[in-house]
Short mmCIF file of C-alpha atoms and ligand atoms in Angstrom, two decimals:
data_model
loop_
_atom_site.label_atom_id
_atom_site.label_comp_id
_atom_site.label_asym_id
_atom_site.label_seq_id
_atom_site.Cartn_x
_atom_site.Cartn_y
_atom_site.Cartn_z
CA UNK A 686 52.71 -129.41 103.74
CA UNK A 687 50.39 -127.72 101.28
CA UNK A 688 51.63 -125.43 98.55
CA UNK A 689 49.97 -122.49 100.28
CA UNK A 690 52.05 -122.62 103.43
CA UNK A 691 55.25 -124.17 102.13
CA UNK A 692 57.27 -121.20 103.50
CA UNK A 693 55.31 -120.73 106.72
CA UNK A 694 57.44 -119.17 109.44
CA UNK A 695 60.51 -118.87 107.19
CA UNK A 696 62.47 -115.61 107.21
CA UNK A 697 63.57 -114.52 103.78
CA UNK A 698 65.91 -111.53 103.55
CA UNK A 699 65.73 -110.09 100.05
CA UNK A 700 68.47 -107.79 98.77
CA UNK A 701 67.57 -105.62 95.78
CA UNK A 702 70.26 -103.92 93.73
CA UNK A 703 70.29 -101.27 91.03
CA UNK A 704 69.28 -103.25 87.96
CA UNK A 705 66.37 -102.19 85.78
CA UNK A 706 64.77 -105.55 86.76
CA UNK A 707 64.42 -104.23 90.33
CA UNK A 708 60.70 -103.74 89.72
CA UNK A 709 60.29 -107.54 89.46
CA UNK A 710 61.30 -107.81 93.11
CA UNK A 711 57.82 -106.49 93.98
CA UNK A 712 56.24 -109.60 92.47
CA UNK A 713 58.78 -111.81 94.24
CA UNK A 714 57.97 -110.24 97.62
CA UNK A 715 54.25 -110.62 97.05
CA UNK A 716 54.60 -114.31 96.02
CA UNK A 717 56.84 -115.07 99.01
CA UNK A 718 54.27 -113.53 101.35
CA UNK A 719 51.49 -115.61 99.79
CA UNK A 720 53.54 -118.75 100.50
CA UNK A 721 53.70 -117.77 104.18
CA UNK A 722 57.23 -116.29 104.39
CA UNK A 723 58.23 -113.28 106.48
CA UNK A 724 60.16 -111.01 104.11
CA UNK A 725 62.68 -108.33 105.08
CA UNK A 726 63.92 -106.21 102.19
CA UNK A 727 67.30 -104.49 102.01
CA UNK A 728 67.76 -102.08 99.09
CA UNK A 729 70.96 -100.56 97.76
CA UNK A 730 70.83 -96.83 97.23
CA UNK A 731 70.84 -97.28 93.43
CA UNK A 732 67.86 -99.62 93.54
CA UNK A 733 65.77 -97.01 95.39
CA UNK A 734 65.99 -94.89 92.22
CA UNK A 735 64.37 -97.68 90.23
CA UNK A 736 61.63 -98.82 92.61
CA UNK A 737 60.18 -96.97 95.57
CA UNK A 738 60.94 -98.59 98.96
CA UNK A 739 57.35 -97.84 100.01
CA UNK A 740 56.08 -100.37 97.42
CA UNK A 741 58.24 -103.08 98.99
CA UNK A 742 57.41 -101.94 102.51
CA UNK A 743 53.70 -102.25 101.73
CA UNK A 744 54.04 -105.66 100.05
CA UNK A 745 56.33 -107.12 102.71
CA UNK A 746 54.53 -105.45 105.68
CA UNK A 747 58.03 -104.79 107.02
CA UNK A 748 60.28 -101.76 107.29
CA UNK A 749 62.63 -101.65 104.26
CA UNK A 750 66.27 -101.13 105.18
CA UNK A 751 68.31 -98.99 102.82
CA UNK A 752 71.33 -97.46 104.55
CA UNK A 753 73.84 -98.37 107.25
CA UNK A 754 72.97 -95.24 109.15
CA UNK A 755 69.18 -95.18 108.77
CA UNK A 756 67.14 -94.09 111.74
CA UNK A 757 67.27 -97.08 114.10
CA UNK A 758 63.97 -99.03 114.04
CA UNK A 759 64.81 -101.33 116.93
CA UNK A 760 67.53 -101.74 119.52
CA UNK A 761 69.33 -104.38 117.40
CA UNK A 762 72.16 -103.52 115.03
CA UNK A 763 70.30 -103.79 111.72
CA UNK A 764 72.84 -105.72 109.62
CA UNK A 765 73.59 -108.21 112.38
CA UNK A 766 69.94 -108.74 113.24
CA UNK A 767 68.83 -109.27 109.63
CA UNK A 768 71.84 -111.50 108.95
CA UNK A 769 71.04 -113.82 111.82
CA UNK A 770 67.27 -113.72 111.35
CA UNK A 771 67.52 -114.98 107.76
CA UNK A 772 66.66 -118.60 106.96
CA UNK A 773 67.65 -117.77 103.42
CA UNK A 774 69.26 -114.68 101.93
CA UNK A 775 68.28 -113.82 98.36
CA UNK A 776 69.71 -111.11 96.13
CA UNK A 777 67.42 -110.50 93.17
CA UNK A 778 68.22 -108.78 90.94
CA UNK A 779 71.98 -108.83 91.54
CA UNK A 780 74.20 -106.50 89.48
CA UNK A 781 77.75 -107.32 88.36
CA UNK A 782 78.86 -104.69 90.85
CA UNK A 783 77.29 -106.33 93.90
CA UNK A 784 78.42 -109.82 92.82
CA UNK A 785 81.95 -108.46 92.45
CA UNK A 786 81.86 -106.83 95.86
CA UNK A 787 80.65 -109.95 97.65
CA UNK A 788 83.17 -112.16 95.81
CA UNK A 789 85.98 -109.87 96.89
CA UNK A 790 84.97 -109.27 100.47
CA UNK A 791 83.92 -105.66 100.03
CA UNK A 792 81.26 -104.66 102.54
CA UNK A 793 80.58 -100.99 102.00
CA UNK A 794 76.80 -100.75 102.32
CA UNK A 795 74.00 -102.38 104.29
CA UNK A 796 73.37 -105.15 101.74
CA UNK A 797 76.97 -106.29 101.30
CA UNK A 798 77.63 -105.96 105.04
CA UNK A 799 74.59 -108.05 105.93
CA UNK A 800 75.28 -110.76 103.36
CA UNK A 801 78.82 -111.06 104.70
CA UNK A 802 77.53 -111.42 108.24
CA UNK A 803 74.93 -114.09 107.48
CA UNK A 804 75.30 -117.83 108.00
CA UNK A 805 72.11 -118.51 106.03
CA UNK A 806 72.28 -120.00 102.52
CA UNK A 807 72.63 -117.22 99.93
CA UNK A 808 70.89 -117.29 96.55
CA UNK A 809 71.92 -114.81 93.88
CA UNK A 810 69.84 -114.05 90.77
CA UNK A 811 71.99 -111.94 88.42
CA UNK A 812 70.54 -109.41 85.96
CA UNK A 813 72.74 -107.32 83.68
CA UNK A 814 73.84 -106.62 80.11
CA UNK A 815 75.02 -109.74 78.23
CA UNK A 816 78.59 -108.49 77.83
CA UNK A 817 78.82 -107.68 81.50
CA UNK A 818 77.48 -111.15 82.32
CA UNK A 819 79.90 -112.89 79.97
CA UNK A 820 82.84 -110.75 81.07
CA UNK A 821 85.55 -113.00 82.48
CA UNK A 822 85.69 -110.95 85.67
CA UNK A 823 81.96 -111.49 86.35
CA UNK A 824 82.23 -115.18 85.49
CA UNK A 825 85.25 -115.57 87.75
CA UNK A 826 83.41 -113.83 90.59
CA UNK A 827 80.37 -116.08 90.08
CA UNK A 828 82.53 -119.23 90.03
CA UNK A 829 84.36 -118.11 93.14
CA UNK A 830 81.08 -117.57 95.00
CA UNK A 831 79.72 -120.91 93.73
CA UNK A 832 82.82 -122.64 95.08
CA UNK A 833 82.02 -121.13 98.50
CA UNK A 834 78.50 -122.59 98.35
CA UNK A 835 76.57 -119.52 97.12
CA UNK A 836 73.71 -120.62 94.87
CA UNK A 837 72.94 -118.91 91.57
CA UNK A 838 69.69 -118.78 89.64
CA UNK A 839 70.86 -118.49 86.05
CA UNK A 840 69.68 -115.41 84.17
CA UNK A 841 67.42 -115.98 81.17
CA UNK A 842 68.18 -115.23 77.53
CA UNK A 843 66.12 -112.63 75.68
CA UNK A 844 65.98 -108.97 74.70
CA UNK A 845 67.65 -107.08 77.53
CA UNK A 846 66.72 -103.63 78.83
CA UNK A 847 69.60 -102.17 76.78
CA UNK A 848 67.95 -103.53 73.60
CA UNK A 849 70.59 -106.22 73.02
CA UNK A 850 69.63 -109.90 72.71
CA UNK A 851 71.54 -112.25 75.00
CA UNK A 852 71.84 -113.85 78.41
CA UNK A 853 71.35 -111.50 81.32
CA UNK A 854 67.60 -111.13 81.97
CA UNK A 855 66.58 -111.73 85.56
CA UNK A 856 65.32 -115.34 85.83
CA UNK A 857 61.56 -115.86 86.02
CA UNK A 858 60.11 -115.16 89.45
CA UNK A 859 58.89 -118.81 89.40
CA UNK A 860 62.49 -120.04 89.04
CA UNK A 861 63.69 -117.79 91.85
CA UNK A 862 60.85 -119.02 94.07
CA UNK A 863 61.68 -122.64 93.27
CA UNK A 864 65.32 -122.00 94.19
CA UNK A 865 64.24 -120.50 97.52
CA UNK A 866 61.86 -123.35 98.29
CA UNK A 867 64.46 -125.98 97.38
CA UNK A 868 67.11 -124.30 99.49
CA UNK A 869 64.84 -124.00 102.49
CA UNK A 870 63.56 -127.53 102.29
CA UNK A 871 67.15 -128.85 102.09
CA UNK A 872 67.84 -127.44 105.55
CA UNK A 873 64.61 -128.62 107.14
CA UNK A 874 64.44 -131.33 109.79
CA UNK A 875 65.11 -135.01 109.12
CA UNK A 876 61.43 -135.89 109.27
CA UNK A 877 61.82 -139.21 107.40
CA UNK A 878 64.46 -140.65 109.74
CA UNK A 879 64.05 -144.38 110.17
CA UNK A 880 62.14 -144.90 106.91
CA UNK A 881 63.52 -147.53 104.50
CA UNK A 882 62.59 -146.53 100.99
CA UNK A 883 63.10 -148.13 97.58
CA UNK A 884 62.83 -145.69 94.65
CA UNK A 885 63.01 -146.75 91.02
CA UNK A 886 64.03 -144.32 88.30
CA UNK A 887 64.75 -144.00 84.62
CA UNK A 888 63.83 -146.19 81.68
CA UNK A 889 64.48 -149.87 81.15
CA UNK A 890 66.33 -151.13 78.08
CA UNK A 891 65.01 -154.34 76.53
CA UNK A 892 67.63 -155.83 74.18
CA UNK A 893 66.90 -156.79 70.58
CA UNK A 894 70.46 -157.88 69.77
CA UNK A 895 73.89 -157.08 71.27
CA UNK A 896 73.75 -153.44 70.03
CA UNK A 897 70.05 -152.54 69.89
CA UNK A 898 67.30 -152.21 72.44
CA UNK A 899 63.80 -150.85 73.10
CA UNK A 900 63.57 -148.00 75.57
CA UNK A 901 61.68 -144.76 76.27
CA UNK A 902 62.30 -141.08 77.01
CA UNK A 903 62.61 -141.26 80.80
CA UNK A 904 65.65 -139.28 82.00
CA UNK A 905 65.45 -140.51 85.59
CA UNK A 906 65.03 -136.94 86.92
CA UNK A 907 61.76 -137.61 88.77
CA UNK A 908 63.06 -140.75 90.49
CA UNK A 909 66.42 -139.17 91.36
CA UNK A 910 64.63 -136.12 92.83
CA UNK A 911 62.60 -138.46 95.04
CA UNK A 912 65.70 -140.36 96.14
CA UNK A 913 67.63 -137.15 96.84
CA UNK A 914 64.87 -135.44 98.79
CA UNK A 915 64.07 -138.59 100.79
CA UNK A 916 67.75 -138.98 101.66
CA UNK A 917 68.02 -135.31 102.67
CA UNK A 918 64.96 -135.75 104.88
CA UNK A 919 66.64 -138.61 106.70
CA UNK A 920 65.29 -141.76 104.98
CA UNK A 921 67.53 -144.73 104.12
CA UNK A 922 67.15 -144.89 100.35
CA UNK A 923 67.88 -147.64 97.86
CA UNK A 924 67.71 -146.28 94.33
CA UNK A 925 67.22 -148.86 91.58
CA UNK A 926 67.97 -147.07 88.36
CA UNK A 927 67.70 -147.80 84.69
CA UNK A 928 70.34 -146.24 82.40
CA UNK A 929 70.47 -142.44 82.83
CA UNK A 930 73.08 -139.72 82.43
CA UNK A 931 72.49 -138.40 85.96
CA UNK A 932 75.20 -138.25 88.61
CA UNK A 933 75.01 -140.66 91.55
CA UNK A 934 73.52 -139.09 94.66
CA UNK A 935 75.99 -139.04 97.49
CA UNK A 936 74.70 -141.06 100.46
CA UNK A 937 72.16 -143.00 98.40
CA UNK A 938 72.91 -146.64 97.57
CA UNK A 939 72.28 -147.08 93.86
CA UNK A 940 71.82 -150.33 91.94
CA UNK A 941 72.04 -149.96 88.18
CA UNK A 942 69.92 -152.25 86.06
CA UNK A 943 68.95 -152.41 82.41
CA UNK A 944 65.88 -154.61 81.97
CA UNK A 945 62.50 -154.92 83.64
CA UNK A 946 63.46 -158.44 84.84
CA UNK A 947 66.61 -157.09 86.51
CA UNK A 948 64.65 -154.29 88.17
CA UNK A 949 62.04 -156.76 89.46
CA UNK A 950 64.75 -159.04 90.85
CA UNK A 951 66.55 -156.21 92.69
CA UNK A 952 63.31 -155.01 94.24
CA UNK A 953 62.29 -158.49 95.35
CA UNK A 954 65.76 -159.04 96.89
CA UNK A 955 65.31 -155.90 99.01
CA UNK A 956 61.54 -155.87 99.52
CA UNK A 957 61.62 -157.24 103.06
CA UNK A 958 63.92 -154.37 104.13
CA UNK A 959 61.66 -151.67 102.70
CA UNK A 960 58.81 -149.76 104.37
CA UNK A 961 57.78 -148.19 101.08
CA UNK A 962 58.42 -148.51 97.35
CA UNK A 963 57.98 -145.65 94.87
CA UNK A 964 57.95 -146.76 91.23
CA UNK A 965 58.90 -143.64 89.28
CA UNK A 966 60.69 -145.72 86.62
CA UNK A 967 59.22 -145.97 83.15
CA UNK A 968 59.38 -149.74 82.83
CA UNK A 969 58.93 -151.19 79.35
CA UNK A 970 55.64 -153.07 79.14
CA UNK A 971 56.96 -155.30 76.34
CA UNK A 972 60.29 -156.85 75.39
CA UNK A 973 61.47 -158.68 72.27
CA UNK A 974 60.50 -162.36 72.49
CA UNK A 975 63.94 -163.43 71.29
CA UNK A 976 67.25 -161.61 71.73
CA UNK A 977 69.55 -162.26 68.76
CA UNK A 978 73.04 -163.49 69.74
CA UNK A 979 74.63 -161.50 66.93
CA UNK A 980 73.87 -158.07 65.49
CA UNK A 981 70.88 -158.45 63.15
CA UNK A 982 71.97 -157.95 59.52
CA UNK A 983 70.06 -155.63 57.20
CA UNK A 984 69.47 -158.34 54.58
CA UNK A 985 65.67 -158.13 54.51
CA UNK A 986 63.47 -155.15 53.54
CA UNK A 987 61.14 -155.87 56.43
CA UNK A 988 61.79 -157.72 59.64
CA UNK A 989 59.21 -158.59 62.24
CA UNK A 990 59.92 -157.97 65.86
CA UNK A 991 57.64 -159.99 68.10
CA UNK A 992 57.16 -158.52 71.56
CA UNK A 993 56.01 -160.28 74.70
CA UNK A 994 54.67 -158.78 77.91
CA UNK A 995 57.13 -157.91 80.65
CA UNK A 996 56.12 -158.76 84.19
CA UNK A 997 54.20 -155.91 85.84
CA UNK A 998 56.50 -155.17 88.80
CA UNK A 999 53.96 -153.15 90.78
CA UNK A 1000 51.24 -155.71 90.28
CA UNK A 1001 53.55 -158.42 91.63
CA UNK A 1002 54.50 -156.24 94.62
CA UNK A 1003 50.81 -155.52 95.21
CA UNK A 1004 50.23 -159.24 95.71
CA UNK A 1005 52.86 -159.52 98.47
CA UNK A 1006 52.43 -156.00 99.85
CA UNK A 1007 51.48 -156.75 103.48
CA UNK A 1008 51.62 -153.44 105.35
CA UNK A 1009 54.25 -151.88 103.11
CA UNK A 1010 53.37 -148.70 101.23
CA UNK A 1011 53.29 -148.93 97.45
CA UNK A 1012 53.29 -145.82 95.31
CA UNK A 1013 52.89 -145.98 91.55
CA UNK A 1014 53.16 -143.36 88.87
CA UNK A 1015 50.80 -143.12 85.93
CA UNK A 1016 52.20 -141.61 82.76
CA UNK A 1017 49.16 -140.97 80.60
CA UNK A 1018 48.39 -139.15 77.38
CA UNK A 1019 44.56 -139.38 77.74
CA UNK A 1020 41.89 -140.11 80.40
CA UNK A 1021 44.48 -139.44 83.09
CA UNK A 1022 42.23 -139.70 86.16
CA UNK A 1023 40.31 -142.80 85.06
CA UNK A 1024 43.40 -144.70 84.00
CA UNK A 1025 45.23 -143.77 87.19
CA UNK A 1026 42.26 -144.90 89.36
CA UNK A 1027 42.17 -148.25 87.54
CA UNK A 1028 45.90 -148.73 88.17
CA UNK A 1029 45.48 -148.18 91.93
CA UNK A 1030 42.95 -151.00 92.17
CA UNK A 1031 44.62 -153.40 89.73
CA UNK A 1032 48.05 -153.02 91.37
CA UNK A 1033 46.81 -152.73 95.01
CA UNK A 1034 48.53 -149.38 95.57
CA UNK A 1035 48.28 -146.86 98.41
CA UNK A 1036 48.37 -143.98 96.02
CA UNK A 1037 49.28 -143.09 92.49
CA UNK A 1038 51.00 -140.01 91.12
CA UNK A 1039 49.50 -139.17 87.77
CA UNK A 1040 51.28 -136.99 85.23
CA UNK A 1041 49.81 -136.04 81.88
CA UNK A 1042 52.97 -136.39 79.83
CA UNK A 1043 51.51 -134.36 76.95
CA UNK A 1044 51.42 -131.15 79.04
CA UNK A 1045 54.26 -128.66 78.66
CA UNK A 1046 56.52 -128.79 81.70
CA UNK A 1047 55.27 -132.23 82.78
CA UNK A 1048 56.55 -135.78 82.55
CA UNK A 1049 59.60 -136.95 80.63
CA UNK A 1050 63.00 -135.23 80.52
CA UNK A 1051 62.07 -131.78 81.90
CA UNK A 1052 63.07 -130.47 85.35
CA UNK A 1053 59.45 -129.75 86.29
CA UNK A 1054 56.27 -131.76 86.62
CA UNK A 1055 52.51 -131.25 86.97
CA UNK A 1056 51.18 -134.02 89.20
CA UNK A 1057 47.85 -135.16 90.61
CA UNK A 1058 47.82 -137.55 93.54
CA UNK A 1059 45.01 -140.08 93.77
CA UNK A 1060 44.51 -142.01 97.01
CA UNK A 1061 42.93 -145.41 97.61
CA UNK A 1062 39.51 -143.83 98.09
CA UNK A 1063 39.84 -142.24 94.65
CA UNK A 1064 40.24 -138.69 96.00
CA UNK A 1065 42.27 -136.52 93.64
CA UNK A 1066 44.54 -133.64 94.69
CA UNK A 1067 45.89 -131.57 91.82
CA UNK A 1068 49.14 -129.62 92.11
CA UNK A 1069 50.45 -126.76 89.96
CA UNK A 1070 53.62 -126.83 87.86
CA UNK A 1071 56.59 -127.22 90.18
CA UNK A 1072 60.18 -128.47 90.09
CA UNK A 1073 60.66 -132.24 90.34
CA UNK A 1074 62.38 -131.62 93.72
CA UNK A 1075 59.24 -129.87 95.00
CA UNK A 1076 57.01 -132.58 93.53
CA UNK A 1077 59.19 -135.13 95.35
CA UNK A 1078 58.58 -133.33 98.63
CA UNK A 1079 54.84 -133.26 98.05
CA UNK A 1080 54.85 -137.03 97.39
CA UNK A 1081 57.04 -137.75 100.44
CA UNK A 1082 54.73 -135.62 102.63
CA UNK A 1083 51.78 -137.72 101.45
CA UNK A 1084 53.64 -140.97 102.24
CA UNK A 1085 54.33 -139.61 105.70
CA UNK A 1086 50.60 -138.91 106.16
CA UNK A 1087 49.79 -142.53 105.21
CA UNK A 1088 52.37 -143.84 107.71
CA UNK A 1089 50.93 -141.82 110.63
O1 LIG B 1130 62.36 -139.87 84.27
P1 LIG B 1130 61.81 -138.49 83.90
O2 LIG B 1130 62.32 -138.01 82.57
O3 LIG B 1130 61.99 -137.50 85.02
O4 LIG B 1130 60.23 -138.65 83.68
C1 LIG B 1130 59.39 -138.96 84.75
C2 LIG B 1130 58.33 -140.00 84.36
C3 LIG B 1130 57.38 -139.41 83.32
C4 LIG B 1130 59.00 -141.27 83.82
C5 LIG B 1130 57.58 -140.34 85.70
O5 LIG B 1130 57.00 -139.18 86.22
C6 LIG B 1130 56.50 -141.39 85.46
O6 LIG B 1130 55.37 -141.10 85.11
N1 LIG B 1130 56.89 -142.69 85.68
C7 LIG B 1130 56.03 -143.85 85.39
C8 LIG B 1130 56.05 -144.14 83.92
C9 LIG B 1130 55.23 -145.39 83.58
O7 LIG B 1130 55.79 -146.39 83.27
O8 LIG B 1130 53.92 -145.25 83.72
P2 LIG B 1130 52.84 -146.42 83.40
O9 LIG B 1130 51.54 -145.70 83.49
O10 LIG B 1130 53.19 -147.10 82.12
O11 LIG B 1130 53.01 -147.44 84.59
C10 LIG B 1130 52.29 -147.33 85.80
C11 LIG B 1130 53.13 -147.76 86.97
O12 LIG B 1130 53.45 -149.16 86.84
C12 LIG B 1130 54.44 -147.03 87.08
O13 LIG B 1130 54.69 -146.73 88.45
C13 LIG B 1130 55.46 -148.02 86.55
O14 LIG B 1130 56.73 -147.83 87.18
C14 LIG B 1130 54.85 -149.35 86.91
N2 LIG B 1130 55.17 -150.45 85.99
C15 LIG B 1130 54.98 -150.33 84.65
C16 LIG B 1130 55.27 -151.37 83.82
C17 LIG B 1130 55.76 -152.57 84.37
N3 LIG B 1130 56.07 -153.61 83.60
N4 LIG B 1130 55.94 -152.68 85.69
C18 LIG B 1130 55.64 -151.64 86.51
O15 LIG B 1130 55.77 -151.74 87.73
#
């Protein structure tokens, strides 16, 4: 699935309400269309005072529905037809008023009637004054809708249209798009059914003494995204994880380890079972030569810590690979492509996912990544900034291509 057609054939119903951010919906419609989606727009009466329906009609190439009793454009009852046609229902921007109505079962216009009639996942991107957003009533309405499975794209913090600084700005169009893509890909078919996949995630911790260790900044987010997406797409996943603060993924067997040696052992124990291994973990290359039995005292001004090489897990797997698929990551700060290519050959990999960890929005700790995938022939495909969930899907699609 390329980034260009990621929403091909998907029906997105977009509700626009009377927030000053309504104009941003034009960009959202245009971006959705570029990704291949069919977009049907429903506008509340208030929103038509802020942005002309003709703009959205032109961008979406579809009739824009505004009122319950508009001139009928087809034989179907509009709110029922749009509700059932939707693969995903998005309300952006969503005012406190419309959130309150939906949370309390009020359906008094085309948008609230249609959203109540839909069985599609609903994503709401609020935009309003900070006090309105923080108002207990709004928060209670949001929590109520969340508890029913409605998804929210958090508003951003900044100077609001009313001149006040605070939380309430409509989220970036990129964040709304990511939410839509994630939601749609969650409900797609189980295309990885039957695949046995080992994913590693997080850092390793190499002990110095009973209370100290060497580690790195990996949060585990990239590896957990891979495990979660693979599981959702039907694969049997074994996640071997270094220490992270992430929640376990329901349905994914997780083995927690601390050191590189423990990670290697767990992978070897399960290697025969696996069709593919993805090493997203940031494994320490070195560990202290000796681990002190007791906490090291601060008696000396300088102490020397001698480090020895850890086993290279991927290199070892490369030697016993057979017809299993091995995917490495390359976390580089310079010469990304060259270093990644060298790693493919040295470790006998099928492909490597390179991330330049010095780029903003890429690599350690963040929710997004900027990846390039390099195959065995050395061909590089570069991808734009995307969420780690989306990056996971791109990587899983490429594994599927190799398995064909
Ligand atoms: O966890 P996050 O905060 O979400 O961050 C994600 C990430 C930056 C950790 C991830 O995207 C990533 O790049 N993971 C690999 C980090 C790394 O160790 O890169 P490397 O270039 O040092 O190693 C290359 C490959 O060899 C990696 O697949 C690594 O898992 C593997 N390796 C490394 C050392 C070792 N002793 N054994 C290994 O198998």
